mmCIF file of C-alpha atoms and ligand atoms in Angstrom:
data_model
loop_
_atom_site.group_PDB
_atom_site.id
_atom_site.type_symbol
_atom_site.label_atom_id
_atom_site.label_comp_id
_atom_site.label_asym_id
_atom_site.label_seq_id
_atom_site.Cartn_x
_atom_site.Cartn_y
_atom_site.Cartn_z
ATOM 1 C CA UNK A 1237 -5.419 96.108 -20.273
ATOM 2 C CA UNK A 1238 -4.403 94.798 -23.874
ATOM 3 C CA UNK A 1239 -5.432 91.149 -22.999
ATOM 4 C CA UNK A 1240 -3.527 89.845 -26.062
ATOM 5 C CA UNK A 1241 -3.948 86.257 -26.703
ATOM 6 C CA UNK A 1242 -0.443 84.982 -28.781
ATOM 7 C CA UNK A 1243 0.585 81.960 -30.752
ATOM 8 C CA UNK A 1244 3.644 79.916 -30.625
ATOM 9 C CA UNK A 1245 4.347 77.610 -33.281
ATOM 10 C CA UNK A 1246 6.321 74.218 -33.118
ATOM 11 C CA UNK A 1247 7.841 71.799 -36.190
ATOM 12 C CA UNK A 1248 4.866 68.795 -36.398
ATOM 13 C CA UNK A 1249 7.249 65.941 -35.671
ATOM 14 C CA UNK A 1250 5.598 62.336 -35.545
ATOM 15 C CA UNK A 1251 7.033 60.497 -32.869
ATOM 16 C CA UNK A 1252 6.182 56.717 -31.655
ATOM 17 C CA UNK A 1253 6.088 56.409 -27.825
ATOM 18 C CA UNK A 1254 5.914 53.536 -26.190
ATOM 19 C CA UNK A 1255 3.082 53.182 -22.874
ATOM 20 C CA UNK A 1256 5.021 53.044 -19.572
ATOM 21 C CA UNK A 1257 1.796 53.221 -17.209
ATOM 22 C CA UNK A 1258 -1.852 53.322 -17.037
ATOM 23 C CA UNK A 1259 -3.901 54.184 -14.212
ATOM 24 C CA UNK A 1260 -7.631 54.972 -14.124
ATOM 25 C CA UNK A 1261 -8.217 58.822 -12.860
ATOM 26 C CA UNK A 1262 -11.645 57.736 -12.354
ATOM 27 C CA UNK A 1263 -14.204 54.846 -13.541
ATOM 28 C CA UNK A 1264 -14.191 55.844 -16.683
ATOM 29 C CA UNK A 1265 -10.984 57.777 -17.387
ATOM 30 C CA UNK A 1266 -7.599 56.615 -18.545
ATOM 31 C CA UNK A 1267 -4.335 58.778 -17.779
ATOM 32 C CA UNK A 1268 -2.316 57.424 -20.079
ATOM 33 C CA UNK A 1269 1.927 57.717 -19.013
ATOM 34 C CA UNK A 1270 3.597 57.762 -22.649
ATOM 35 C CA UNK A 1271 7.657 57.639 -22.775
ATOM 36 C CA UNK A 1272 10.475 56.940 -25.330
ATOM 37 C CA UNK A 1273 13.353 58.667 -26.955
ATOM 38 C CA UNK A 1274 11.353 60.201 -29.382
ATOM 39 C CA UNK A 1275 9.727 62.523 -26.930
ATOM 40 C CA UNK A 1276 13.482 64.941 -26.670
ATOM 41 C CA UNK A 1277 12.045 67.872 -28.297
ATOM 42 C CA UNK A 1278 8.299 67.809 -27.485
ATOM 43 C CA UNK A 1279 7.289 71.232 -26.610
ATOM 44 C CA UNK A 1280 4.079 72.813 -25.607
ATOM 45 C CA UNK A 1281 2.808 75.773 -23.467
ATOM 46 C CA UNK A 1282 -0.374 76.295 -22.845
ATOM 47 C CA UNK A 1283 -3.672 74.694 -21.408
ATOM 48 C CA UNK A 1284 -5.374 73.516 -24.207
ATOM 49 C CA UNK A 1285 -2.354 72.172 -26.039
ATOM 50 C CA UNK A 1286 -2.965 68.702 -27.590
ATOM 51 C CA UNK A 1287 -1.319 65.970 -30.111
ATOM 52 C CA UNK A 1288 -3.155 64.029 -32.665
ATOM 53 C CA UNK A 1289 -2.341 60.529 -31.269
ATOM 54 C CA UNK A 1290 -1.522 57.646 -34.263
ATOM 55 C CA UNK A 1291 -3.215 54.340 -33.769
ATOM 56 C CA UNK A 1292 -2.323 50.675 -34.849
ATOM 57 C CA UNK A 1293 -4.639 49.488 -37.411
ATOM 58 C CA UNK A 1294 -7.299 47.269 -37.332
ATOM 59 C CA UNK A 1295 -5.310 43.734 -39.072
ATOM 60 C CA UNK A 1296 -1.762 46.158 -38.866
ATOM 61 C CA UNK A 1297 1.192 44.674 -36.727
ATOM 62 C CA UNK A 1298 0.326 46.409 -33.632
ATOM 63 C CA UNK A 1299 2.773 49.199 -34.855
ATOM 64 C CA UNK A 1300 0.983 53.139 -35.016
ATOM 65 C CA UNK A 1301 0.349 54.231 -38.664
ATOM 66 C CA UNK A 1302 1.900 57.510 -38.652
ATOM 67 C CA UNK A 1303 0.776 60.523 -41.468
ATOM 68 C CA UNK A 1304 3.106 60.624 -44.441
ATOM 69 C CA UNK A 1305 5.252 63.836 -43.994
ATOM 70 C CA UNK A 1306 6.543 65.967 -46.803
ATOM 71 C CA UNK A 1307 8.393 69.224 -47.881
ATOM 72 C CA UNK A 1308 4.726 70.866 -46.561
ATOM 73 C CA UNK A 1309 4.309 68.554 -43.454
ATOM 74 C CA UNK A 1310 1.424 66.580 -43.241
ATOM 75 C CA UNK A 1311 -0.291 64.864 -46.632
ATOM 76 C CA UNK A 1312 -2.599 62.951 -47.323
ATOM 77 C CA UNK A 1313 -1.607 59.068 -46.981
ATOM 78 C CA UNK A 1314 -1.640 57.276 -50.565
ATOM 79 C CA UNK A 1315 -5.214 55.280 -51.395
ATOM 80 C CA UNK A 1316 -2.945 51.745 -51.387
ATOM 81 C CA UNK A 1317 -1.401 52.372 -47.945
ATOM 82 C CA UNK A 1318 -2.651 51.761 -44.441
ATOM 83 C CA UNK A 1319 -4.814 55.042 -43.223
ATOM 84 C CA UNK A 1320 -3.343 56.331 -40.039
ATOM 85 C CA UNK A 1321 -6.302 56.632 -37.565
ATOM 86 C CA UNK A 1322 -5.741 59.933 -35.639
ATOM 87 C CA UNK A 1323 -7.397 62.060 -32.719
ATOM 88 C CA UNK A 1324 -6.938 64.688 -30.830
ATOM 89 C CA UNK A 1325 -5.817 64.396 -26.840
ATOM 90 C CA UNK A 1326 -4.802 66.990 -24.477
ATOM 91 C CA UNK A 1327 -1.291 67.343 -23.066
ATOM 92 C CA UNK A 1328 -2.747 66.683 -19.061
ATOM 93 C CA UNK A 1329 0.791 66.781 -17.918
ATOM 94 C CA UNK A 1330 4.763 66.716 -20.165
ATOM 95 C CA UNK A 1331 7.380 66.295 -17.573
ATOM 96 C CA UNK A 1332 10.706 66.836 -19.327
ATOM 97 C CA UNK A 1333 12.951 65.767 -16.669
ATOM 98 C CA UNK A 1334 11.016 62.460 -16.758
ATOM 99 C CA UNK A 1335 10.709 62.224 -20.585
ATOM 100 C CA UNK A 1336 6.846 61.278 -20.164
ATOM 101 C CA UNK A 1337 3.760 62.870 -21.057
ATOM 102 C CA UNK A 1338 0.344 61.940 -19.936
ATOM 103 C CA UNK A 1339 -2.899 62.051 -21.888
ATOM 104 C CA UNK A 1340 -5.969 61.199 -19.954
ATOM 105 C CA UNK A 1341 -8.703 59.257 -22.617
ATOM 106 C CA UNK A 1342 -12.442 59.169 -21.676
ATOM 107 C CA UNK A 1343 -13.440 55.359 -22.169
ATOM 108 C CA UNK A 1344 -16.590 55.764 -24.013
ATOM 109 C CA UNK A 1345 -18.166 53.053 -25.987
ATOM 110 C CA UNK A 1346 -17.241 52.575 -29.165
ATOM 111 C CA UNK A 1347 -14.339 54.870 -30.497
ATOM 112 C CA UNK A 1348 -11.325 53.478 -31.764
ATOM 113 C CA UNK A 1349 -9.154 55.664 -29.008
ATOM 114 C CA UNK A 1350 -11.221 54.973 -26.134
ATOM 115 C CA UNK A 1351 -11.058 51.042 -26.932
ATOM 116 C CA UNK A 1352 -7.206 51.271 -27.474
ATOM 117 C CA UNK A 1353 -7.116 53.028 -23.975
ATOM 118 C CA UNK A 1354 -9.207 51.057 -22.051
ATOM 119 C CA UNK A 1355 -6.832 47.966 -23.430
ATOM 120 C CA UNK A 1356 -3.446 49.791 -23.359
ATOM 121 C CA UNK A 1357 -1.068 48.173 -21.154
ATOM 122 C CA UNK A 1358 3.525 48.906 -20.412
ATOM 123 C CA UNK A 1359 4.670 48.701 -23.241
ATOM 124 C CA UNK A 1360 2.364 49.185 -25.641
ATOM 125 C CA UNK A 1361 3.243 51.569 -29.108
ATOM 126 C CA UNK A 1362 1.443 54.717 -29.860
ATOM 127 C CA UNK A 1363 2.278 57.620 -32.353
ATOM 128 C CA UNK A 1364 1.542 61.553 -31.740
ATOM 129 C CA UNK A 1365 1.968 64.623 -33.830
ATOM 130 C CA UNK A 1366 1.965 67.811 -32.452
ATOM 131 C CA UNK A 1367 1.326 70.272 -31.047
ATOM 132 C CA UNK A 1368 1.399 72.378 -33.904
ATOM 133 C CA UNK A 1369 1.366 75.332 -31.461
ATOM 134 C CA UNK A 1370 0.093 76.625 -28.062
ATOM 135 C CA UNK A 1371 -2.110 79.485 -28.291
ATOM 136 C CA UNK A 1372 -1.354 81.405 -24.982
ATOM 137 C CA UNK A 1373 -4.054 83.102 -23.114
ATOM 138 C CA UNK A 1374 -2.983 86.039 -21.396
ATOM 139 C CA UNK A 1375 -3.735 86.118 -17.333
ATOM 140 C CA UNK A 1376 -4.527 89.635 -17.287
ATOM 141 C CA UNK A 1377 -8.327 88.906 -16.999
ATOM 142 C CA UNK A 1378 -10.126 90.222 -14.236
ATOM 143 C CA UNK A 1379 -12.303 86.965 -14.199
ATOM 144 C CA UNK A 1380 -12.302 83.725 -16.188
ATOM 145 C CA UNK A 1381 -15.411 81.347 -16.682
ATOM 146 C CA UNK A 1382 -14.223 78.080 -17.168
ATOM 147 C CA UNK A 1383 -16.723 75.007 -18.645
ATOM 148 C CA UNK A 1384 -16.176 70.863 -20.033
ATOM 149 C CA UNK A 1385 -17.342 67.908 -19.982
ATOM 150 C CA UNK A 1386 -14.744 65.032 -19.330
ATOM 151 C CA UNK A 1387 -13.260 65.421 -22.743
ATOM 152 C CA UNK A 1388 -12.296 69.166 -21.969
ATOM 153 C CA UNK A 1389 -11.690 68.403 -18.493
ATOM 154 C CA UNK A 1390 -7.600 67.626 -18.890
ATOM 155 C CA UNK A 1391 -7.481 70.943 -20.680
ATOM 156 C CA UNK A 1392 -9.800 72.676 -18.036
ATOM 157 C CA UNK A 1393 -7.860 71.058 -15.615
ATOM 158 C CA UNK A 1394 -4.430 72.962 -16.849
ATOM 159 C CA UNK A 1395 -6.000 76.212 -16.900
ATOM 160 C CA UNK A 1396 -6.979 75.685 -13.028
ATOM 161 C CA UNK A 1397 -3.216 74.591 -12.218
ATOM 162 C CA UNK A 1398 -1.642 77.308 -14.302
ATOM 163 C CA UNK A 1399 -3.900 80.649 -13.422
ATOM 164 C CA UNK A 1400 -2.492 82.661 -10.879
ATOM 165 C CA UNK A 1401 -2.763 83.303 -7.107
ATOM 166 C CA UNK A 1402 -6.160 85.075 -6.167
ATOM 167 C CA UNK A 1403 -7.633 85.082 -9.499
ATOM 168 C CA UNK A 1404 -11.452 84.505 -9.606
ATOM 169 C CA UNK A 1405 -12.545 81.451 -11.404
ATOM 170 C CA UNK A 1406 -15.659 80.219 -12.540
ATOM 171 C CA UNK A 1407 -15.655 76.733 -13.417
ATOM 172 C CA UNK A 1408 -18.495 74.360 -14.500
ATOM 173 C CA UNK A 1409 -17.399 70.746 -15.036
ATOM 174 C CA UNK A 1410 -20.234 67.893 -16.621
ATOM 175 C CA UNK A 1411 -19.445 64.343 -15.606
ATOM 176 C CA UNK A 1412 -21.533 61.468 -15.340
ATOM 177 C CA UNK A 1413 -21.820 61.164 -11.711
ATOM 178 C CA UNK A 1414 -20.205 62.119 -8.649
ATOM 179 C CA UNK A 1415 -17.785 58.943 -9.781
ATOM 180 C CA UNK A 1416 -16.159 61.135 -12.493
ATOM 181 C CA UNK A 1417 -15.666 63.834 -9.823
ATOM 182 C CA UNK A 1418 -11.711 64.605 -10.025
ATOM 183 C CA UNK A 1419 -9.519 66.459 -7.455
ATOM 184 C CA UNK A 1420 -7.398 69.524 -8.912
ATOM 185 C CA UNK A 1421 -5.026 71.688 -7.871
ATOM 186 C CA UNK A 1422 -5.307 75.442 -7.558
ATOM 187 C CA UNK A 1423 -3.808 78.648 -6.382
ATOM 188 C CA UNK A 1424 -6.537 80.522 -8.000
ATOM 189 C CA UNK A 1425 -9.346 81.499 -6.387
ATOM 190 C CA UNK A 1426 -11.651 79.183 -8.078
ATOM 191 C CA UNK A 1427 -15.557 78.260 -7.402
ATOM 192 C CA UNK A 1428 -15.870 74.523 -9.347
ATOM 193 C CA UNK A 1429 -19.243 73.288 -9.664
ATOM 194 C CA UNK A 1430 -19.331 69.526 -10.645
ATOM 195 C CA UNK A 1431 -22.648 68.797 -13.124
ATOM 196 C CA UNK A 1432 -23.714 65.097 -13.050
ATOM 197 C CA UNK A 1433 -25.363 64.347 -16.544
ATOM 198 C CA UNK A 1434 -27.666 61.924 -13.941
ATOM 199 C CA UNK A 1435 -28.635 59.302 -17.137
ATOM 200 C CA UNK A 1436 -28.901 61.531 -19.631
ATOM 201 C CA UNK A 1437 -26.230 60.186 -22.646
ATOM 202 C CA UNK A 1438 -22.940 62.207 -22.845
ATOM 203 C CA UNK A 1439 -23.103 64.876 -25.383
ATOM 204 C CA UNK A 1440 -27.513 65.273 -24.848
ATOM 205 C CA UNK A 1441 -27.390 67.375 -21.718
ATOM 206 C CA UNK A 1442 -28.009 71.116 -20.957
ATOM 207 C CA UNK A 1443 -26.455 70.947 -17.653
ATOM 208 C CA UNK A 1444 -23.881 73.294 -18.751
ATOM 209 C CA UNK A 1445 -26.447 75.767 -20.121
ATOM 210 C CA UNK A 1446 -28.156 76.244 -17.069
ATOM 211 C CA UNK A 1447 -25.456 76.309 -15.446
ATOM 212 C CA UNK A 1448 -23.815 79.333 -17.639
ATOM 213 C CA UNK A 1449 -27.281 80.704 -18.069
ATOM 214 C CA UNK A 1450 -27.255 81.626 -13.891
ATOM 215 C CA UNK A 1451 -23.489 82.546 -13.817
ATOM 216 C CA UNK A 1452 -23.384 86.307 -12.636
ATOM 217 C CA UNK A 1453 -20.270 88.349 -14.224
ATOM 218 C CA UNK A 1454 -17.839 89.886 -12.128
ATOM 219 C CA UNK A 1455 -17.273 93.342 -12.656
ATOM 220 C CA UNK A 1456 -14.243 93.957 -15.261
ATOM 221 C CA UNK A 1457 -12.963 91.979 -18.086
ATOM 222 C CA UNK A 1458 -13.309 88.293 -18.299
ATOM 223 C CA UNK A 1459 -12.162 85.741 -20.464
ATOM 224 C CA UNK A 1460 -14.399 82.560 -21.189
ATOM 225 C CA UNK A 1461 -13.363 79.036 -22.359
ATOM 226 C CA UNK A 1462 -15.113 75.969 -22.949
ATOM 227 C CA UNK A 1463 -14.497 72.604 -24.182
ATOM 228 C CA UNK A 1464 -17.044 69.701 -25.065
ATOM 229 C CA UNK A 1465 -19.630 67.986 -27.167
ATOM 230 C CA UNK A 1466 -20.089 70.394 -30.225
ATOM 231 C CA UNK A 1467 -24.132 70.704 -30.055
ATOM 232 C CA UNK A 1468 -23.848 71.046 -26.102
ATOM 233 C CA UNK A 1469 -21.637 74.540 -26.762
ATOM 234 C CA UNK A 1470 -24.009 76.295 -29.256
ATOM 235 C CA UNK A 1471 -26.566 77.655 -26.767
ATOM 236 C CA UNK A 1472 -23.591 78.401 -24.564
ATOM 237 C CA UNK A 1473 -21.446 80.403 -27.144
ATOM 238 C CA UNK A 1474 -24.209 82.289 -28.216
ATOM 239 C CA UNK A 1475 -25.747 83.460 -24.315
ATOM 240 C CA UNK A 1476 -21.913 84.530 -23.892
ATOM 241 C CA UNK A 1477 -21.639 86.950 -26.874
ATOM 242 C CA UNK A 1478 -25.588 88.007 -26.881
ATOM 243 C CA UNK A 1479 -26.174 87.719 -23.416
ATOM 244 C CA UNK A 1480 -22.782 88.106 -21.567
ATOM 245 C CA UNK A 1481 -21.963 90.252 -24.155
ATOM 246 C CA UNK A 1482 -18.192 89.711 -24.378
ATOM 247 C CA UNK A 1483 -16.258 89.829 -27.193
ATOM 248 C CA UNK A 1484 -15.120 86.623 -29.315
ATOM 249 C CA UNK A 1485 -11.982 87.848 -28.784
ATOM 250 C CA UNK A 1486 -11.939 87.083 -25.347
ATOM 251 C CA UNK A 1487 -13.638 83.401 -26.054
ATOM 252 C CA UNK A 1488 -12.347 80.396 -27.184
ATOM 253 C CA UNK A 1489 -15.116 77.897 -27.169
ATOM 254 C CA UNK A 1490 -14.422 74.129 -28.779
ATOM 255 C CA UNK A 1491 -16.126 71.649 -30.007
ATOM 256 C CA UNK A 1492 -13.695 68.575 -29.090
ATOM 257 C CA UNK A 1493 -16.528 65.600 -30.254
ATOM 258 C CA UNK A 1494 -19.318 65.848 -31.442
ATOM 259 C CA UNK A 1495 -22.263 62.765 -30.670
ATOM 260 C CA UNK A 1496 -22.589 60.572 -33.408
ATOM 261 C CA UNK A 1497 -19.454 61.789 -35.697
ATOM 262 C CA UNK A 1498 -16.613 59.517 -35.734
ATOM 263 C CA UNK A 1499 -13.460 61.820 -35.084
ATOM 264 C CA UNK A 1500 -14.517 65.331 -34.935
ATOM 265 C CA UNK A 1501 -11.552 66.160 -37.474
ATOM 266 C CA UNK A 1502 -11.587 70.286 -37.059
ATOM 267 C CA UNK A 1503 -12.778 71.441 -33.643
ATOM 268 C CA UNK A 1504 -16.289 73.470 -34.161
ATOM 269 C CA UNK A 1505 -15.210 77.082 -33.018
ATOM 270 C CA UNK A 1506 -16.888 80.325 -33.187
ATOM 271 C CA UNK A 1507 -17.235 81.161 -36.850
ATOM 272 C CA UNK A 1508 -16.201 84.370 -36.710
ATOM 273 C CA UNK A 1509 -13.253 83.514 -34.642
ATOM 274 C CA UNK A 1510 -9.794 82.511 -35.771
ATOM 275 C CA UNK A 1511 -10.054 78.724 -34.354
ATOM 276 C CA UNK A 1512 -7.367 78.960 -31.909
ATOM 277 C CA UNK A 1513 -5.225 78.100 -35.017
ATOM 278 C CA UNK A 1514 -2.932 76.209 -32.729
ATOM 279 C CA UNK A 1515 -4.030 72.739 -33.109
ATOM 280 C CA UNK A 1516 -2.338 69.498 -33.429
HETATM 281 C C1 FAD B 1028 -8.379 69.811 -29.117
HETATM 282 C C2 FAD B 1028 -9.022 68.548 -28.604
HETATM 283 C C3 FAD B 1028 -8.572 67.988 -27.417
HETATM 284 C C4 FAD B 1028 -9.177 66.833 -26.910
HETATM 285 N N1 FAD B 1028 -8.718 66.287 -25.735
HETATM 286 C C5 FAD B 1028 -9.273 65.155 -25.254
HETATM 287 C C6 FAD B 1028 -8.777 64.538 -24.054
HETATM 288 O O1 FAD B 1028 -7.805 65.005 -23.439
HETATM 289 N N2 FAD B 1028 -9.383 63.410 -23.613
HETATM 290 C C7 FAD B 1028 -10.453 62.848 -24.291
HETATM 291 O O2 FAD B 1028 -10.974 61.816 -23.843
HETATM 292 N N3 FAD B 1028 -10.928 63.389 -25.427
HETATM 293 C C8 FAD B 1028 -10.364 64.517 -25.925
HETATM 294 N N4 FAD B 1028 -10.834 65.065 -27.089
HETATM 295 C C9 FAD B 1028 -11.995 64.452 -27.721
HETATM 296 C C10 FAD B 1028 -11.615 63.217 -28.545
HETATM 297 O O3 FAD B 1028 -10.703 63.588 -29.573
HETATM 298 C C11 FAD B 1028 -12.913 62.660 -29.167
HETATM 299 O O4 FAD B 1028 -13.787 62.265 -28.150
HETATM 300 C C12 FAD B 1028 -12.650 61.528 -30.141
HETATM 301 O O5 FAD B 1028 -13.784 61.382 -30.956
HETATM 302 C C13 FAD B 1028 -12.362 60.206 -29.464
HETATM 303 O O6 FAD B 1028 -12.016 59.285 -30.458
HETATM 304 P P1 FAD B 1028 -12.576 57.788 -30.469
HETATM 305 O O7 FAD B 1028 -11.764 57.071 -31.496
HETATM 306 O O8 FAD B 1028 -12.594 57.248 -29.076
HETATM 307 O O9 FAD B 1028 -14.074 57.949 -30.941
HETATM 308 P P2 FAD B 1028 -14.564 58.187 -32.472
HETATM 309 O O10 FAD B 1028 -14.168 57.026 -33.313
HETATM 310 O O11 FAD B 1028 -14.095 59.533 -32.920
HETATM 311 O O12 FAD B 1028 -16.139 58.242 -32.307
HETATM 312 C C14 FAD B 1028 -16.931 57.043 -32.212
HETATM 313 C C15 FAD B 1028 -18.287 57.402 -31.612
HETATM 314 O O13 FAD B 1028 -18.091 57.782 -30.241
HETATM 315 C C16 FAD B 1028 -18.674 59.065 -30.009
HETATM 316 N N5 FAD B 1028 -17.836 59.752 -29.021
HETATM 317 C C17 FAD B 1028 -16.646 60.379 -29.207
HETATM 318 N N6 FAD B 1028 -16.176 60.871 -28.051
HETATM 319 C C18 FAD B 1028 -17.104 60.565 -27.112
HETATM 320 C C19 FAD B 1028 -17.177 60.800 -25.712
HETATM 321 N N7 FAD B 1028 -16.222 61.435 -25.024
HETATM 322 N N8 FAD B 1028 -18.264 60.321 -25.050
HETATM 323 C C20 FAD B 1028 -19.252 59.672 -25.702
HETATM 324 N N9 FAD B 1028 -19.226 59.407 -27.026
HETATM 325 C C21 FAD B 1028 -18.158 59.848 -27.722
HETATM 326 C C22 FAD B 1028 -18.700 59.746 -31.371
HETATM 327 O O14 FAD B 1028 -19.725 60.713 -31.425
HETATM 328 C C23 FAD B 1028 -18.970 58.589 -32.312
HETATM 329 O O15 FAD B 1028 -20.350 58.312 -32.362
HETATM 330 C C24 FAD B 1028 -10.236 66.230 -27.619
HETATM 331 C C25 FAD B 1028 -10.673 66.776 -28.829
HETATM 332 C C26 FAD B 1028 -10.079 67.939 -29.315
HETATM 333 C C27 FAD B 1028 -10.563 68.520 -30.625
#
């Protein structure tokens, strides 16, 4: 089997959306219902696809700052205007016919995008950019090993909607407590093991580790992903290639925050892999 992962690329447009719901998926998560006119256009493909979302600024007018575009896309924002504060937020769900697109935000203390979440209300402004491309996993696999904490969870939660009938599925999700537990859909034929953290701070547990530490193989070729707190995804990316022994090539393992960093700005990937390449 060729198993050959591909990239699709998209123009970065900025676009401001405007909030037109907000419901709590669970305690602590946001799924956040973004509309406008500005979303005609908005393509994306693949499970892990995500958009930089554009905050307002602290003392701004409640408007996003968006990035200054030019003929080479993105650049850096002159010193004497406002800085756009952006981060990066999986696609959960685009639904064209609707012209929305929900992004689901963990609200955990003290980030600038988890407080605008927990406050956002209808009507509300946001900008996005992105995605800058979808990087498409085949589903030729003979197995996949799936693995997040809540932050990776709208992604991992894409991959379990979109694999195909009968295909076997590992996935580990960490969550706080049972709480965080979400239900997802899936024709796959998927084993999901929910992880409480049980006290221990996001982005300090192992549960993950152990949990990928005991996981079994199938026989054949298998394709691993994980998303999550940066440290909490060393361990893990190294028992898969030493241990596991499969190829970086068939990994794509993601840092998406990393404990005590304000706005993980490049998402920590295996070194010796091409970073997905496709992000916002
Ligand atoms: C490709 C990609 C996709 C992502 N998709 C999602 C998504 O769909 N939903 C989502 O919620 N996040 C997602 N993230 C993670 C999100 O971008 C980060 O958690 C981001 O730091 C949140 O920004 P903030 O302004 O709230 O916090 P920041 O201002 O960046 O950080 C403030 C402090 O909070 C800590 N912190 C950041 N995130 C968390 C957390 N989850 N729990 C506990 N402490 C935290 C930081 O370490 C720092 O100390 C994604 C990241 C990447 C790279």
């Amino acid at each position: 089997m060729a198993h050959e992962t591909t990239a699709r690329w998209y123009e970065l447009v900025p676009r401001v959306l405007e909030v037109r719901r907000v419901a709590r998926v669970t305690p602590r998560t946001a799924r956040i219902t973004l509309g406008g006119s500005d979303l005609a256009g908005f393509q994306q493909a693949a499970p892990g696809d995500h958009v930089k979302v554009c905050l307002p600024v602290p003392g701004g007018d409640g408007e996003p700052v968006l990035p200054v575009f030019g003929d080479d896309g993105m650049e850096p924002t002159p010193p004497d205007r406002p800085q756009p504060i952006m981060r990066d937020y999986t696609v959960r769900a685009h639904r064209p016919e609707a012209g929305e697109l929900d992004l689901d935000f963990v609200l955990h203390v003290g980030g600038a995008a988890a407080q605008w979440a927990a406050a956002a209300a209808p009507g509300d402004r946001i900008g996005i950019v992105g995605p800058r491309g979808s990087l498409i996993v085949p589903f030729d696999y003979d197995w996949y090993l799936l693995g997040a904490d809540e932050t990776g969870l709208p992604a991992l939660a894409r991959w379990l909607e979109s694999l195909p009938a009968g295909v076997p599925v590992t996935a580990f999700v960490e969550v706080a407590d049972a709480e965080d537990e979400q239900k997802i859909d899936s024709v796959a034929d998927v084993s999901l093991t929910w992880l409480h953290r049980a006290g221990v701070a996001p982005g300090r547990s192992d549960v993950l580790e152990r949990a990928v530490r005991a996981f079994v193989p199938p026989a054949g070729d298998g394709f691993v992903w994980f998303a999550g707190e940066a440290g909490t995804l060393r361990p893990i990316r190294r028992h898969v290639r030493n241990e596991l022994g499969i190829h970086p090539d068939h990994t794509d393992i993601d840092g998406y925050w990393k404990a005590g960093t304000v706005n993980l700005d490049h998402h920590e990937a295996d070194p010796d892999v091409a970073d997905g390449g496709a992000g916002a």
